[in-house]
Each structure stands twice: as structure tokens, then as C-alpha cells.
PDB file of C-alpha atoms and ligand atoms in Angstrom:
ATOM      1  CA  MET A   1     -14.588 -12.570  -6.042  1.00  0.00           C
ATOM      2  CA  ASN A   2     -14.318 -11.377 -10.017  1.00  0.00           C
ATOM      3  CA  THR A   3     -10.959 -12.938 -10.939  1.00  0.00           C
ATOM      4  CA  ALA A   4     -11.603 -11.300 -14.629  1.00  0.00           C
ATOM      5  CA  GLY A   5     -10.328  -8.313 -12.727  1.00  0.00           C
ATOM      6  CA  PRO A   6     -10.755  -4.476 -13.945  1.00  0.00           C
ATOM      7  CA  THR A   7      -8.756  -3.372 -16.595  1.00  0.00           C
ATOM      8  CA  PRO A   8      -6.751  -0.299 -16.295  1.00  0.00           C
ATOM      9  CA  GLU A   9      -8.677   3.044 -16.941  1.00  0.00           C
ATOM     10  CA  THR A  10      -6.046   4.653 -18.668  1.00  0.00           C
ATOM     11  CA  PRO A  11      -3.296   2.722 -20.567  1.00  0.00           C
ATOM     12  CA  ASP A  12      -0.585   5.461 -19.390  1.00  0.00           C
ATOM     13  CA  THR A  13      -0.935   4.341 -15.981  1.00  0.00           C
ATOM     14  CA  VAL A  14      -0.252   0.893 -16.737  1.00  0.00           C
ATOM     15  CA  SER A  15       3.914   0.853 -16.505  1.00  0.00           C
ATOM     16  CA  ALA A  16       4.916   1.555 -13.297  1.00  0.00           C
ATOM     17  CA  PRO A  17       8.043   3.790 -12.791  1.00  0.00           C
ATOM     18  CA  ARG A  18      10.890   2.295 -10.841  1.00  0.00           C
ATOM     19  CA  LEU A  19      10.990   3.342  -7.048  1.00  0.00           C
ATOM     20  CA  GLU A  20      14.486   3.987  -5.644  1.00  0.00           C
ATOM     21  CA  VAL A  21      15.077   4.339  -2.060  1.00  0.00           C
ATOM     22  CA  ARG A  22      18.621   5.515  -1.792  1.00  0.00           C
ATOM     23  CA  GLU A  23      20.621   6.142   1.780  1.00  0.00           C
ATOM     24  CA  LEU A  24      17.098   6.935   3.327  1.00  0.00           C
ATOM     25  CA  THR A  25      17.300   8.268   6.896  1.00  0.00           C
ATOM     26  CA  VAL A  26      15.206   9.295   9.182  1.00  0.00           C
ATOM     27  CA  ARG A  27      15.844  10.629  12.968  1.00  0.00           C
ATOM     28  CA  PHE A  28      13.356  11.409  15.522  1.00  0.00           C
ATOM     29  CA  ALA A  29      14.899  13.322  18.888  1.00  0.00           C
ATOM     30  CA  GLY A  30      17.793  10.899  19.453  1.00  0.00           C
ATOM     31  CA  LEU A  31      16.294   7.518  17.739  1.00  0.00           C
ATOM     32  CA  THR A  32      17.509   6.345  14.352  1.00  0.00           C
ATOM     33  CA  ALA A  33      14.399   5.004  12.730  1.00  0.00           C
ATOM     34  CA  LEU A  34      15.863   4.175   9.567  1.00  0.00           C
ATOM     35  CA  ASP A  35      19.776   4.438   9.123  1.00  0.00           C
ATOM     36  CA  ALA A  36      21.149   4.840   5.278  1.00  0.00           C
ATOM     37  CA  VAL A  37      18.362   2.011   3.653  1.00  0.00           C
ATOM     38  CA  GLY A  38      18.399   1.265   0.077  1.00  0.00           C
ATOM     39  CA  PHE A  39      16.329  -0.855  -1.889  1.00  0.00           C
ATOM     40  CA  THR A  40      14.636  -0.863  -5.271  1.00  0.00           C
ATOM     41  CA  VAL A  41      10.646  -1.877  -6.735  1.00  0.00           C
ATOM     42  CA  GLU A  42      10.959  -2.906 -10.293  1.00  0.00           C
ATOM     43  CA  PRO A  43       8.125  -2.140 -12.526  1.00  0.00           C
ATOM     44  CA  GLY A  44       5.041  -4.153 -11.595  1.00  0.00           C
ATOM     45  CA  SER A  45       6.559  -6.221  -9.277  1.00  0.00           C
ATOM     46  CA  VAL A  46       6.041  -7.369  -5.469  1.00  0.00           C
ATOM     47  CA  HIS A  47       8.142  -5.847  -2.793  1.00  0.00           C
ATOM     48  CA  ALA A  48       8.037  -6.619   0.489  1.00  0.00           C
ATOM     49  CA  VAL A  49       9.748  -5.054   3.222  1.00  0.00           C
ATOM     50  CA  ILE A  50      10.004  -7.490   6.645  1.00  0.00           C
ATOM     51  CA  GLY A  51      11.341  -6.835   9.762  1.00  0.00           C
ATOM     52  CA  PRO A  52      10.918  -7.272  14.292  1.00  0.00           C
ATOM     53  CA  ASN A  53       8.721  -5.067  15.758  1.00  0.00           C
ATOM     54  CA  GLY A  54       9.940  -1.248  15.504  1.00  0.00           C
ATOM     55  CA  ALA A  55      12.236  -1.898  12.817  1.00  0.00           C
ATOM     56  CA  GLY A  56      11.772   1.095  10.775  1.00  0.00           C
ATOM     57  CA  LYS A  57       8.972  -0.115   8.530  1.00  0.00           C
ATOM     58  CA  SER A  58       6.166   2.011   8.845  1.00  0.00           C
ATOM     59  CA  THR A  59       8.427   4.513   8.874  1.00  0.00           C
ATOM     60  CA  CYS A  60       9.677   3.905   5.611  1.00  0.00           C
ATOM     61  CA  PHE A  61       6.091   4.240   3.962  1.00  0.00           C
ATOM     62  CA  ASN A  62       5.618   7.172   6.190  1.00  0.00           C
ATOM     63  CA  VAL A  63       8.376   8.710   3.870  1.00  0.00           C
ATOM     64  CA  LEU A  64       7.043   7.573   1.030  1.00  0.00           C
ATOM     65  CA  SER A  65       3.927   9.348   0.772  1.00  0.00           C
ATOM     66  CA  GLY A  66       4.942  12.195   2.470  1.00  0.00           C
ATOM     67  CA  VAL A  67       3.894  11.601   5.623  1.00  0.00           C
ATOM     68  CA  TYR A  68       7.285  11.689   7.408  1.00  0.00           C
ATOM     69  CA  ARG A  69      10.254  13.870   6.430  1.00  0.00           C
ATOM     70  CA  ALA A  70      13.353  12.244   5.593  1.00  0.00           C
ATOM     71  CA  THR A  71      16.926  13.528   7.377  1.00  0.00           C
ATOM     72  CA  SER A  72      18.773  11.995   4.661  1.00  0.00           C
ATOM     73  CA  GLY A  73      18.549  10.031   1.364  1.00  0.00           C
ATOM     74  CA  SER A  74      16.868   9.717  -1.675  1.00  0.00           C
ATOM     75  CA  VAL A  75      13.675   8.722  -3.010  1.00  0.00           C
ATOM     76  CA  ARG A  76      12.747   8.375  -6.740  1.00  0.00           C
ATOM     77  CA  PHE A  77       9.327   7.531  -8.512  1.00  0.00           C
ATOM     78  CA  GLY A  78      10.705   7.343 -11.964  1.00  0.00           C
ATOM     79  CA  GLU A  79      12.049  11.431 -12.649  1.00  0.00           C
ATOM     80  CA  ALA A  80      10.217  12.556  -9.622  1.00  0.00           C
ATOM     81  CA  GLU A  81      12.104  12.946  -5.792  1.00  0.00           C
ATOM     82  CA  LEU A  82       9.421  11.922  -3.604  1.00  0.00           C
ATOM     83  CA  THR A  83      11.241  13.187  -0.669  1.00  0.00           C
ATOM     84  CA  ALA A  84      10.764  17.165  -1.627  1.00  0.00           C
ATOM     85  CA  LEU A  85       6.917  16.515  -1.908  1.00  0.00           C
ATOM     86  CA  ALA A  86       3.970  16.555   0.580  1.00  0.00           C
ATOM     87  CA  PRO A  87       1.557  13.895   0.933  1.00  0.00           C
ATOM     88  CA  HIS A  88      -1.352  15.359  -1.792  1.00  0.00           C
ATOM     89  CA  ARG A  89       1.461  15.939  -4.748  1.00  0.00           C
ATOM     90  CA  ILE A  90       2.756  12.193  -4.138  1.00  0.00           C
ATOM     91  CA  ALA A  91      -0.437  10.935  -4.569  1.00  0.00           C
ATOM     92  CA  ALA A  92      -1.096  12.691  -7.351  1.00  0.00           C
ATOM     93  CA  LEU A  93       2.049  10.755  -9.012  1.00  0.00           C
ATOM     94  CA  GLY A  94      -0.184   8.044  -8.383  1.00  0.00           C
ATOM     95  CA  VAL A  95       1.227   6.577  -5.176  1.00  0.00           C
ATOM     96  CA  ALA A  96      -1.647   5.498  -2.920  1.00  0.00           C
ATOM     97  CA  ARG A  97      -1.249   3.521   0.191  1.00  0.00           C
ATOM     98  CA  THR A  98      -3.138   1.967   3.207  1.00  0.00           C
ATOM     99  CA  PHE A  99      -2.605   1.899   6.378  1.00  0.00           C
ATOM    100  CA  GLN A 100      -1.259  -0.452   9.173  1.00  0.00           C
ATOM    101  CA  ASN A 101      -4.511   0.756  11.983  1.00  0.00           C
ATOM    102  CA  ILE A 102      -7.426   1.099   9.357  1.00  0.00           C
ATOM    103  CA  ALA A 103      -8.109   4.627   8.247  1.00  0.00           C
ATOM    104  CA  LEU A 104     -11.555   4.686   6.966  1.00  0.00           C
ATOM    105  CA  SER A 105     -14.750   7.158   7.279  1.00  0.00           C
ATOM    106  CA  PRO A 106     -16.492   4.511   9.966  1.00  0.00           C
ATOM    107  CA  HIS A 107     -19.634   6.122   9.031  1.00  0.00           C
ATOM    108  CA  LEU A 108     -19.934   6.103   5.755  1.00  0.00           C
ATOM    109  CA  SER A 109     -20.580   3.455   3.374  1.00  0.00           C
ATOM    110  CA  VAL A 110     -18.153   1.823   1.265  1.00  0.00           C
ATOM    111  CA  ARG A 111     -19.394   3.676  -1.692  1.00  0.00           C
ATOM    112  CA  GLU A 112     -18.783   6.654   0.030  1.00  0.00           C
ATOM    113  CA  ASN A 113     -15.860   5.596   1.320  1.00  0.00           C
ATOM    114  CA  LEU A 114     -14.335   4.544  -2.578  1.00  0.00           C
ATOM    115  CA  MET A 115     -15.835   7.739  -3.905  1.00  0.00           C
ATOM    116  CA  LEU A 116     -13.063   9.719  -1.410  1.00  0.00           C
ATOM    117  CA  GLY A 117     -10.628   7.405  -3.585  1.00  0.00           C
ATOM    118  CA  ARG A 118     -11.780   9.292  -6.658  1.00  0.00           C
ATOM    119  CA  HIS A 119     -11.186  12.432  -5.424  1.00  0.00           C
ATOM    120  CA  ARG A 120      -7.900  13.091  -6.643  1.00  0.00           C
ATOM    121  CA  LEU A 121      -9.214  12.617 -10.064  1.00  0.00           C
ATOM    122  CA  THR A 122     -12.258  14.796 -10.218  1.00  0.00           C
ATOM    123  CA  ARG A 123     -11.955  17.413 -12.795  1.00  0.00           C
ATOM    124  CA  ALA A 124     -15.273  18.972 -12.418  1.00  0.00           C
ATOM    125  CA  GLY A 125     -14.931  21.906  -9.519  1.00  0.00           C
ATOM    126  CA  PHE A 126     -17.534  22.306  -6.888  1.00  0.00           C
ATOM    127  CA  VAL A 127     -18.763  25.124  -8.284  1.00  0.00           C
ATOM    128  CA  ALA A 128     -20.352  23.013 -11.681  1.00  0.00           C
ATOM    129  CA  ALA A 129     -20.650  19.821  -9.207  1.00  0.00           C
ATOM    130  CA  GLY A 130     -22.932  22.390  -7.280  1.00  0.00           C
ATOM    131  CA  LEU A 131     -24.768  23.738 -10.151  1.00  0.00           C
ATOM    132  CA  ARG A 132     -25.214  20.102 -11.054  1.00  0.00           C
ATOM    133  CA  LEU A 133     -23.761  20.913 -14.408  1.00  0.00           C
ATOM    134  CA  PRO A 134     -24.269  17.872 -17.276  1.00  0.00           C
ATOM    135  CA  SER A 135     -20.384  17.661 -17.341  1.00  0.00           C
ATOM    136  CA  ALA A 136     -19.737  17.292 -13.844  1.00  0.00           C
ATOM    137  CA  ARG A 137     -23.033  14.842 -13.855  1.00  0.00           C
ATOM    138  CA  ARG A 138     -21.555  12.875 -16.667  1.00  0.00           C
ATOM    139  CA  GLU A 139     -17.963  12.771 -14.716  1.00  0.00           C
ATOM    140  CA  ALA A 140     -19.740  11.421 -11.413  1.00  0.00           C
ATOM    141  CA  ARG A 141     -21.692   8.629 -13.528  1.00  0.00           C
ATOM    142  CA  ARG A 142     -17.883   7.592 -14.268  1.00  0.00           C
ATOM    143  CA  HIS A 143     -16.697   7.463 -11.097  1.00  0.00           C
ATOM    144  CA  GLY A 144     -19.613   6.020  -9.515  1.00  0.00           C
ATOM    145  CA  ASP A 145     -19.181   2.968 -12.433  1.00  0.00           C
ATOM    146  CA  ARG A 146     -15.291   3.009 -11.972  1.00  0.00           C
ATOM    147  CA  VAL A 147     -15.869   2.512  -8.324  1.00  0.00           C
ATOM    148  CA  THR A 148     -18.928  -0.493  -8.570  1.00  0.00           C
ATOM    149  CA  GLU A 149     -16.192  -1.885 -10.943  1.00  0.00           C
ATOM    150  CA  ILE A 150     -13.074  -1.978  -8.762  1.00  0.00           C
ATOM    151  CA  ALA A 151     -16.031  -3.110  -5.365  1.00  0.00           C
ATOM    152  CA  ALA A 152     -16.599  -5.828  -7.595  1.00  0.00           C
ATOM    153  CA  PHE A 153     -13.523  -6.908  -8.109  1.00  0.00           C
ATOM    154  CA  THR A 154     -12.101  -6.675  -4.874  1.00  0.00           C
ATOM    155  CA  GLY A 155     -15.533  -8.788  -3.896  1.00  0.00           C
ATOM    156  CA  LEU A 156     -17.355  -5.880  -2.027  1.00  0.00           C
ATOM    157  CA  ALA A 157     -20.291  -5.589  -4.426  1.00  0.00           C
ATOM    158  CA  GLU A 158     -22.993  -6.669  -2.229  1.00  0.00           C
ATOM    159  CA  ARG A 159     -21.530  -4.165   0.650  1.00  0.00           C
ATOM    160  CA  LEU A 160     -21.720  -1.187  -1.279  1.00  0.00           C
ATOM    161  CA  ALA A 161     -24.518   0.235   0.821  1.00  0.00           C
ATOM    162  CA  THR A 162     -23.456  -0.777   4.315  1.00  0.00           C
ATOM    163  CA  PRO A 163     -21.385   1.508   6.593  1.00  0.00           C
ATOM    164  CA  VAL A 164     -18.196   0.729   6.961  1.00  0.00           C
ATOM    165  CA  GLY A 165     -17.586   0.747  10.468  1.00  0.00           C
ATOM    166  CA  LEU A 166     -20.292  -2.391  10.551  1.00  0.00           C
ATOM    167  CA  LEU A 167     -18.394  -4.424   8.364  1.00  0.00           C
ATOM    168  CA  PRO A 168     -16.035  -7.138   9.788  1.00  0.00           C
ATOM    169  CA  TYR A 169     -11.850  -6.633  10.204  1.00  0.00           C
ATOM    170  CA  GLY A 170     -10.875  -8.465   7.324  1.00  0.00           C
ATOM    171  CA  VAL A 171     -13.450  -6.706   5.284  1.00  0.00           C
ATOM    172  CA  GLN A 172     -12.616  -3.711   6.047  1.00  0.00           C
ATOM    173  CA  LYS A 173      -9.144  -4.319   5.163  1.00  0.00           C
ATOM    174  CA  ARG A 174     -10.754  -4.720   1.511  1.00  0.00           C
ATOM    175  CA  VAL A 175     -11.882  -1.786   1.333  1.00  0.00           C
ATOM    176  CA  GLU A 176      -8.792   0.022   1.967  1.00  0.00           C
ATOM    177  CA  LEU A 177      -6.858  -1.660  -0.333  1.00  0.00           C
ATOM    178  CA  ALA A 178     -10.034  -0.452  -2.589  1.00  0.00           C
ATOM    179  CA  ARG A 179     -10.448   2.736  -1.892  1.00  0.00           C
ATOM    180  CA  ALA A 180      -6.749   2.539  -2.724  1.00  0.00           C
ATOM    181  CA  LEU A 181      -7.067   1.462  -6.159  1.00  0.00           C
ATOM    182  CA  CYS A 182      -9.755   3.727  -6.814  1.00  0.00           C
ATOM    183  CA  MET A 183      -7.008   6.566  -7.130  1.00  0.00           C
ATOM    184  CA  GLU A 184      -5.133   4.664 -10.523  1.00  0.00           C
ATOM    185  CA  PRO A 185      -2.607   3.914  -8.245  1.00  0.00           C
ATOM    186  CA  ARG A 186       0.530   3.091 -10.733  1.00  0.00           C
ATOM    187  CA  LEU A 187       2.686   2.109  -7.077  1.00  0.00           C
ATOM    188  CA  LEU A 188       0.084   0.338  -4.348  1.00  0.00           C
ATOM    189  CA  LEU A 189       2.187   0.913  -0.666  1.00  0.00           C
ATOM    190  CA  LEU A 190       0.110  -1.796   1.412  1.00  0.00           C
ATOM    191  CA  ASP A 191       1.317  -2.023   5.915  1.00  0.00           C
ATOM    192  CA  GLU A 192       0.550  -5.121   7.056  1.00  0.00           C
ATOM    193  CA  PRO A 193      -2.956  -5.936   4.350  1.00  0.00           C
ATOM    194  CA  VAL A 194      -3.342  -9.106   6.306  1.00  0.00           C
ATOM    195  CA  ALA A 195      -2.495  -8.304  10.400  1.00  0.00           C
ATOM    196  CA  GLY A 196      -5.470  -9.353  12.805  1.00  0.00           C
ATOM    197  CA  MET A 197      -6.660 -11.432   9.803  1.00  0.00           C
ATOM    198  CA  ASN A 198      -7.812 -15.256  10.210  1.00  0.00           C
ATOM    199  CA  GLY A 199      -6.747 -18.128   7.804  1.00  0.00           C
ATOM    200  CA  GLY A 200      -9.564 -17.279   5.028  1.00  0.00           C
ATOM    201  CA  GLU A 201      -9.603 -14.008   5.335  1.00  0.00           C
ATOM    202  CA  ARG A 202      -5.347 -13.868   5.035  1.00  0.00           C
ATOM    203  CA  ARG A 203      -5.743 -16.747   1.913  1.00  0.00           C
ATOM    204  CA  ASP A 204      -8.535 -14.282   0.335  1.00  0.00           C
ATOM    205  CA  MET A 205      -6.209 -10.744   0.421  1.00  0.00           C
ATOM    206  CA  ALA A 206      -3.577 -12.967  -1.242  1.00  0.00           C
ATOM    207  CA  GLU A 207      -5.266 -13.668  -3.804  1.00  0.00           C
ATOM    208  CA  LEU A 208      -6.303 -10.017  -4.150  1.00  0.00           C
ATOM    209  CA  ILE A 209      -2.892  -9.109  -4.070  1.00  0.00           C
ATOM    210  CA  ILE A 210      -1.680 -11.179  -6.592  1.00  0.00           C
ATOM    211  CA  ALA A 211      -5.083 -10.204  -9.104  1.00  0.00           C
ATOM    212  CA  VAL A 212      -4.051  -6.860  -8.140  1.00  0.00           C
ATOM    213  CA  ARG A 213      -0.578  -7.424 -10.096  1.00  0.00           C
ATOM    214  CA  GLU A 214      -2.174  -9.426 -12.490  1.00  0.00           C
ATOM    215  CA  SER A 215      -4.480  -7.597 -14.067  1.00  0.00           C
ATOM    216  CA  LEU A 216      -3.855  -3.594 -13.153  1.00  0.00           C
ATOM    217  CA  GLY A 217       0.430  -4.045 -13.810  1.00  0.00           C
ATOM    218  CA  ILE A 218       0.701  -1.741 -10.754  1.00  0.00           C
ATOM    219  CA  SER A 219       3.610  -2.040  -8.487  1.00  0.00           C
ATOM    220  CA  ILE A 220       3.147  -3.135  -4.917  1.00  0.00           C
ATOM    221  CA  LEU A 221       5.077  -2.494  -1.854  1.00  0.00           C
ATOM    222  CA  LEU A 222       4.240  -4.521   0.869  1.00  0.00           C
ATOM    223  CA  VAL A 223       4.921  -4.143   4.892  1.00  0.00           C
ATOM    224  CA  GLU A 224       4.256  -7.715   6.268  1.00  0.00           C
ATOM    225  CA  HIS A 225       5.213 -10.012   9.369  1.00  0.00           C
ATOM    226  CA  ASP A 226       3.364 -13.109   7.859  1.00  0.00           C
ATOM    227  CA  MET A 227       6.513 -14.875   6.497  1.00  0.00           C
ATOM    228  CA  GLY A 228       4.426 -17.557   4.575  1.00  0.00           C
ATOM    229  CA  MET A 229       2.603 -14.197   2.945  1.00  0.00           C
ATOM    230  CA  VAL A 230       5.857 -12.828   1.772  1.00  0.00           C
ATOM    231  CA  MET A 231       6.869 -16.183   0.418  1.00  0.00           C
ATOM    232  CA  ARG A 232       3.978 -16.510  -1.657  1.00  0.00           C
ATOM    233  CA  LEU A 233       3.776 -12.574  -2.611  1.00  0.00           C
ATOM    234  CA  ALA A 234       6.935 -11.238  -3.183  1.00  0.00           C
ATOM    235  CA  ASP A 235       9.741 -11.175  -6.008  1.00  0.00           C
ATOM    236  CA  THR A 236      12.114  -9.489  -3.631  1.00  0.00           C
ATOM    237  CA  VAL A 237      12.468  -8.607   0.159  1.00  0.00           C
ATOM    238  CA  THR A 238      14.435  -6.344   2.471  1.00  0.00           C
ATOM    239  CA  VAL A 239      14.459  -6.617   5.830  1.00  0.00           C
ATOM    240  CA  LEU A 240      14.901  -4.079   8.430  1.00  0.00           C
ATOM    241  CA  ASP A 241      16.223  -4.942  11.933  1.00  0.00           C
ATOM    242  CA  PHE A 242      16.896  -1.458  13.963  1.00  0.00           C
ATOM    243  CA  GLY A 243      16.606   0.763  10.931  1.00  0.00           C
ATOM    244  CA  ARG A 244      19.466  -0.681   9.342  1.00  0.00           C
ATOM    245  CA  ARG A 245      18.869  -3.408   6.227  1.00  0.00           C
ATOM    246  CA  ILE A 246      20.318  -6.590   7.107  1.00  0.00           C
ATOM    247  CA  ALA A 247      19.362  -8.503   3.617  1.00  0.00           C
ATOM    248  CA  ASP A 248      18.150  -7.926   0.409  1.00  0.00           C
ATOM    249  CA  GLY A 249      17.039 -10.573  -2.439  1.00  0.00           C
ATOM    250  CA  PRO A 250      14.431 -12.939  -3.542  1.00  0.00           C
ATOM    251  CA  PRO A 251      12.307 -14.463  -0.520  1.00  0.00           C
ATOM    252  CA  SER A 252      14.105 -17.777  -0.558  1.00  0.00           C
ATOM    253  CA  GLU A 253      17.476 -16.519  -0.069  1.00  0.00           C
ATOM    254  CA  VAL A 254      16.473 -13.925   2.442  1.00  0.00           C
ATOM    255  CA  GLN A 255      14.828 -16.973   4.562  1.00  0.00           C
ATOM    256  CA  ASN A 256      17.787 -18.618   5.418  1.00  0.00           C
ATOM    257  CA  ASP A 257      20.313 -15.695   5.713  1.00  0.00           C
ATOM    258  CA  PRO A 258      21.241 -16.362   9.400  1.00  0.00           C
ATOM    259  CA  GLU A 259      21.549 -12.367  10.565  1.00  0.00           C
ATOM    260  CA  VAL A 260      17.935 -12.493   9.332  1.00  0.00           C
ATOM    261  CA  ILE A 261      16.655 -15.768  11.537  1.00  0.00           C
ATOM    262  CA  ARG A 262      19.108 -14.328  14.108  1.00  0.00           C
ATOM    263  CA  ALA A 263      16.992 -11.135  13.989  1.00  0.00           C
ATOM    264  CA  TYR A 264      13.964 -12.961  14.054  1.00  0.00           C
ATOM    265  CA  LEU A 265      14.674 -15.388  16.617  1.00  0.00           C
ATOM    266  CA  GLY A 266      16.037 -12.498  18.688  1.00  0.00           C
ATOM    267  CA  ALA A 267      12.649 -10.791  18.527  1.00  0.00           C
ATOM    268  CA  ALA A 268      10.906 -13.841  19.419  1.00  0.00           C
ATOM    269  CA  SER A 269      12.193 -14.787  22.330  1.00  0.00           C
ATOM    270  CA  GLU A 270      12.181 -11.259  23.926  1.00  0.00           C
ATOM    271  CA  THR A 271       8.231 -10.751  22.583  1.00  0.00           C
ATOM    272  CA  GLY A 272       7.238 -14.137  22.930  1.00  0.00           C
ATOM    273  CA  GLU A 273       5.907 -14.150  19.570  1.00  0.00           C
ATOM    274  CA  ASP A 274       6.442 -17.166  17.343  1.00  0.00           C
ATOM    275  CA  THR A 275       9.015 -17.392  14.541  1.00  0.00           C
ATOM    276  CA  PRO A 276       8.296 -16.403  11.172  1.00  0.00           C
TER     277      PRO A 276
HETATM  278  N1  ATP B 301       6.601  10.172  14.965  1.00  0.00           N
HETATM  279  C1  ATP B 301       7.792   8.909  15.880  1.00  0.00           C
HETATM  280  N2  ATP B 301       8.300   9.998  16.673  1.00  0.00           N
HETATM  281  C2  ATP B 301       9.199   9.419  16.834  1.00  0.00           C
HETATM  282  N3  ATP B 301       9.449   8.243  16.915  1.00  0.00           N
HETATM  283  C3  ATP B 301       9.082   7.067  16.654  1.00  0.00           C
HETATM  284  C4  ATP B 301       8.060   8.093  15.186  1.00  0.00           C
HETATM  285  N4  ATP B 301       7.196   7.217  14.340  1.00  0.00           N
HETATM  286  C5  ATP B 301       8.340   5.868  14.678  1.00  0.00           C
HETATM  287  N5  ATP B 301       8.902   6.464  15.449  1.00  0.00           N
HETATM  288  C6  ATP B 301      10.038   5.033  16.101  1.00  0.00           C
HETATM  289  O1  ATP B 301      10.362   4.961  15.409  1.00  0.00           O
HETATM  290  C7  ATP B 301      10.962   3.388  15.231  1.00  0.00           C
HETATM  291  C8  ATP B 301      10.551   2.758  13.712  1.00  0.00           C
HETATM  292  O2  ATP B 301       9.223   2.528  14.393  1.00  0.00           O
HETATM  293  P1  ATP B 301       7.955   1.825  12.831  1.00  0.00           P
HETATM  294  O3  ATP B 301       6.631   2.195  13.331  1.00  0.00           O
HETATM  295  O4  ATP B 301       8.339   2.759  12.139  1.00  0.00           O
HETATM  296  O5  ATP B 301       8.650   0.206  13.178  1.00  0.00           O
HETATM  297  P2  ATP B 301       7.610  -0.766  12.234  1.00  0.00           P
HETATM  298  O6  ATP B 301       9.219  -1.763  12.048  1.00  0.00           O
HETATM  299  O7  ATP B 301       6.726  -0.188  11.616  1.00  0.00           O
HETATM  300  O8  ATP B 301       7.130  -1.684  13.368  1.00  0.00           O
HETATM  301  P3  ATP B 301       5.987  -2.176  13.325  1.00  0.00           P
HETATM  302  O9  ATP B 301       6.199  -3.673  13.088  1.00  0.00           O
HETATM  303  O10 ATP B 301       5.749  -2.390  15.008  1.00  0.00           O
HETATM  304  O11 ATP B 301       4.560  -2.109  12.849  1.00  0.00           O
HETATM  305  C9  ATP B 301      10.169   2.806  16.529  1.00  0.00           C
HETATM  306  O12 ATP B 301      11.177   2.701  17.785  1.00  0.00           O
HETATM  307  C10 ATP B 301       9.498   3.761  16.756  1.00  0.00           C
HETATM  308  O13 ATP B 301       9.197   3.733  18.364  1.00  0.00           O
HETATM  309 MG1   MG B 302       4.450  -0.537  11.541  1.00  0.00          MG
END
């Protein structure tokens, strides 16, 4: 992994706006998946959303990225109200996400998948690109160079030509993160970035997330089950249980909160999972 890291492509992308989630409620026929949840992600910080299965973590991400509509409440990213916007408009504001289940094109190479991440930044239209105008060629080269740089940073330089479907799971998760970085985001939403990984892969991913934050200065909102990861990575944590916020604060405080312990112990005794 190249620990020097890429620099932000344009200086004006450095300072991420604050993300403010207020009274966010999402109902699905008869089920309240999120119940008046609120939290703030300060610019350049890492904020984790944790909670047992079904707590509403992915629902929260889906609202922030425009995939689900909020029933009520607001999500402000700087001046923009995200709850009113379609996914591509939210992406254009610099909000990029990964998914709990890998959402890459398995038959395309790593480079092709990363180039898809550049799409929102492409200025030359299809006509110019089709006619192979010099401006379009220059732009394609610039995007290609940036993809190479981000691949080096994420430890994927040797894999650029490999079809994503042939890569080990842990590496595919890294490709997803790299693709999100290719959008030059100001806010990165990571849904369980280390789920299903072994110990070594988890450590690599944690280091990469720290490097992203340090070299690009972007805000990161992270959904995570692994309490060790949360303690290592997050500045602040929001804990959800059955769609309600039951705790919020620094990880060291939240970890010792009796209601949090109860929620996790309850979930563990029902599902047989380990407690965090
Ligand atoms: N599209 C949907 N339609 C109906 N119900 C949904 C939908 N999406 C989520 N839910 C329900 O909302 C609740 C919260 O689900 P969500 O996926 O947000 O939980 P989660 O915290 O991400 O859980 P996990 O840890 O298992 O990923 C669950 O009861 C789930 O079944
Ligand atoms: Mg989820």
C-alpha cells in the first residue's frame, strides 16, 4: 500500500461540509425502521453508526444517498437538503458510498470499474468522446492517470487488469472503496467495510480508511458491527436499536453505556452471535 497517499484532486474539495441528520424517520408499511434519529458528522471526522441487526443502519445510509425517501426529518449537507434529491444529485454534491453487499461489475476489470466511478466528473460528452476529439482524449487520459493513482493508494496497482469477479472477497471490498474515492467525494459512506473479512484483511482495510481520512481530509460515515474497528477508527459513534438512537458520543463512552451493552447482549442471546 502506498502510504504517502494521493492528494485531493482539487483543493476546493478538501473541506467537507458538516452533515446534519435531524429527526429522521423512515416507515415501511407498518414498520418504523428509523424513528426521529439525529446525529452530526463534523467535517473531516470519522463517525460510526452501530447497532444490532435490523437496527436501521443501512436504511439510514439509503436515505443519505437518496435510495430511500425519508418519511419525515431532514439531512443537511452544508447548504443542501439531501432528502429532496435523487441519488445522482447527491453523488454530484460529493457523497459517495459503498454497499453492504458488493455492487461492482464482476466481468469488468478493476480499471473499468474505477473508471465508472469517474463518470460523474466526466465533462466531455459522448459525442466528443466518440469523435475522439483532442479535448476528450486529454480528459480520458487525466481520468486514467487519477485511477492509476487511486489504485496505487488502495493497494490495487497490480490488479488493474483483473476482472473484479476473480478477486478474493477482501480485495473486492477494497475495489469498492477505491471506486467511491474515484468520485472525489467530500463525504464517504461505508456500509460494513470489513464484513466477512479475515483478521489480516480487516487490519489492511482499517489502515486504508485511516489513510483516506489523513491524506484526503474527507468526512467518513461508517456502519460497522465490529466494535474493535469502531474503537480504532471512529471519533464519534451513534448507536441505533430498533430504529431509535440509544446513545451518541465518543466510542470509549458509548461502549460502556448500559443501554448499549443491553442492546448488544440482547441481540447476542437471540442470534447466538458474539458480543462486541
Ligand atoms: N425496503 C424495505 N422494505 C421494507 N422493510 C425494510 C426495507 N429495508 C429495510 N427494511 C426493514 O427495516 C429494518 C431496518 O433494516 P436495515 O437494513 O436498515 O437494518 P441494519 O441495521 O442495516 O441491519 P443489518 O445489521 O442486518 O445490516 C428491518 O426491520 C428491515 O427488515
Ligand atoms: Mg445493514
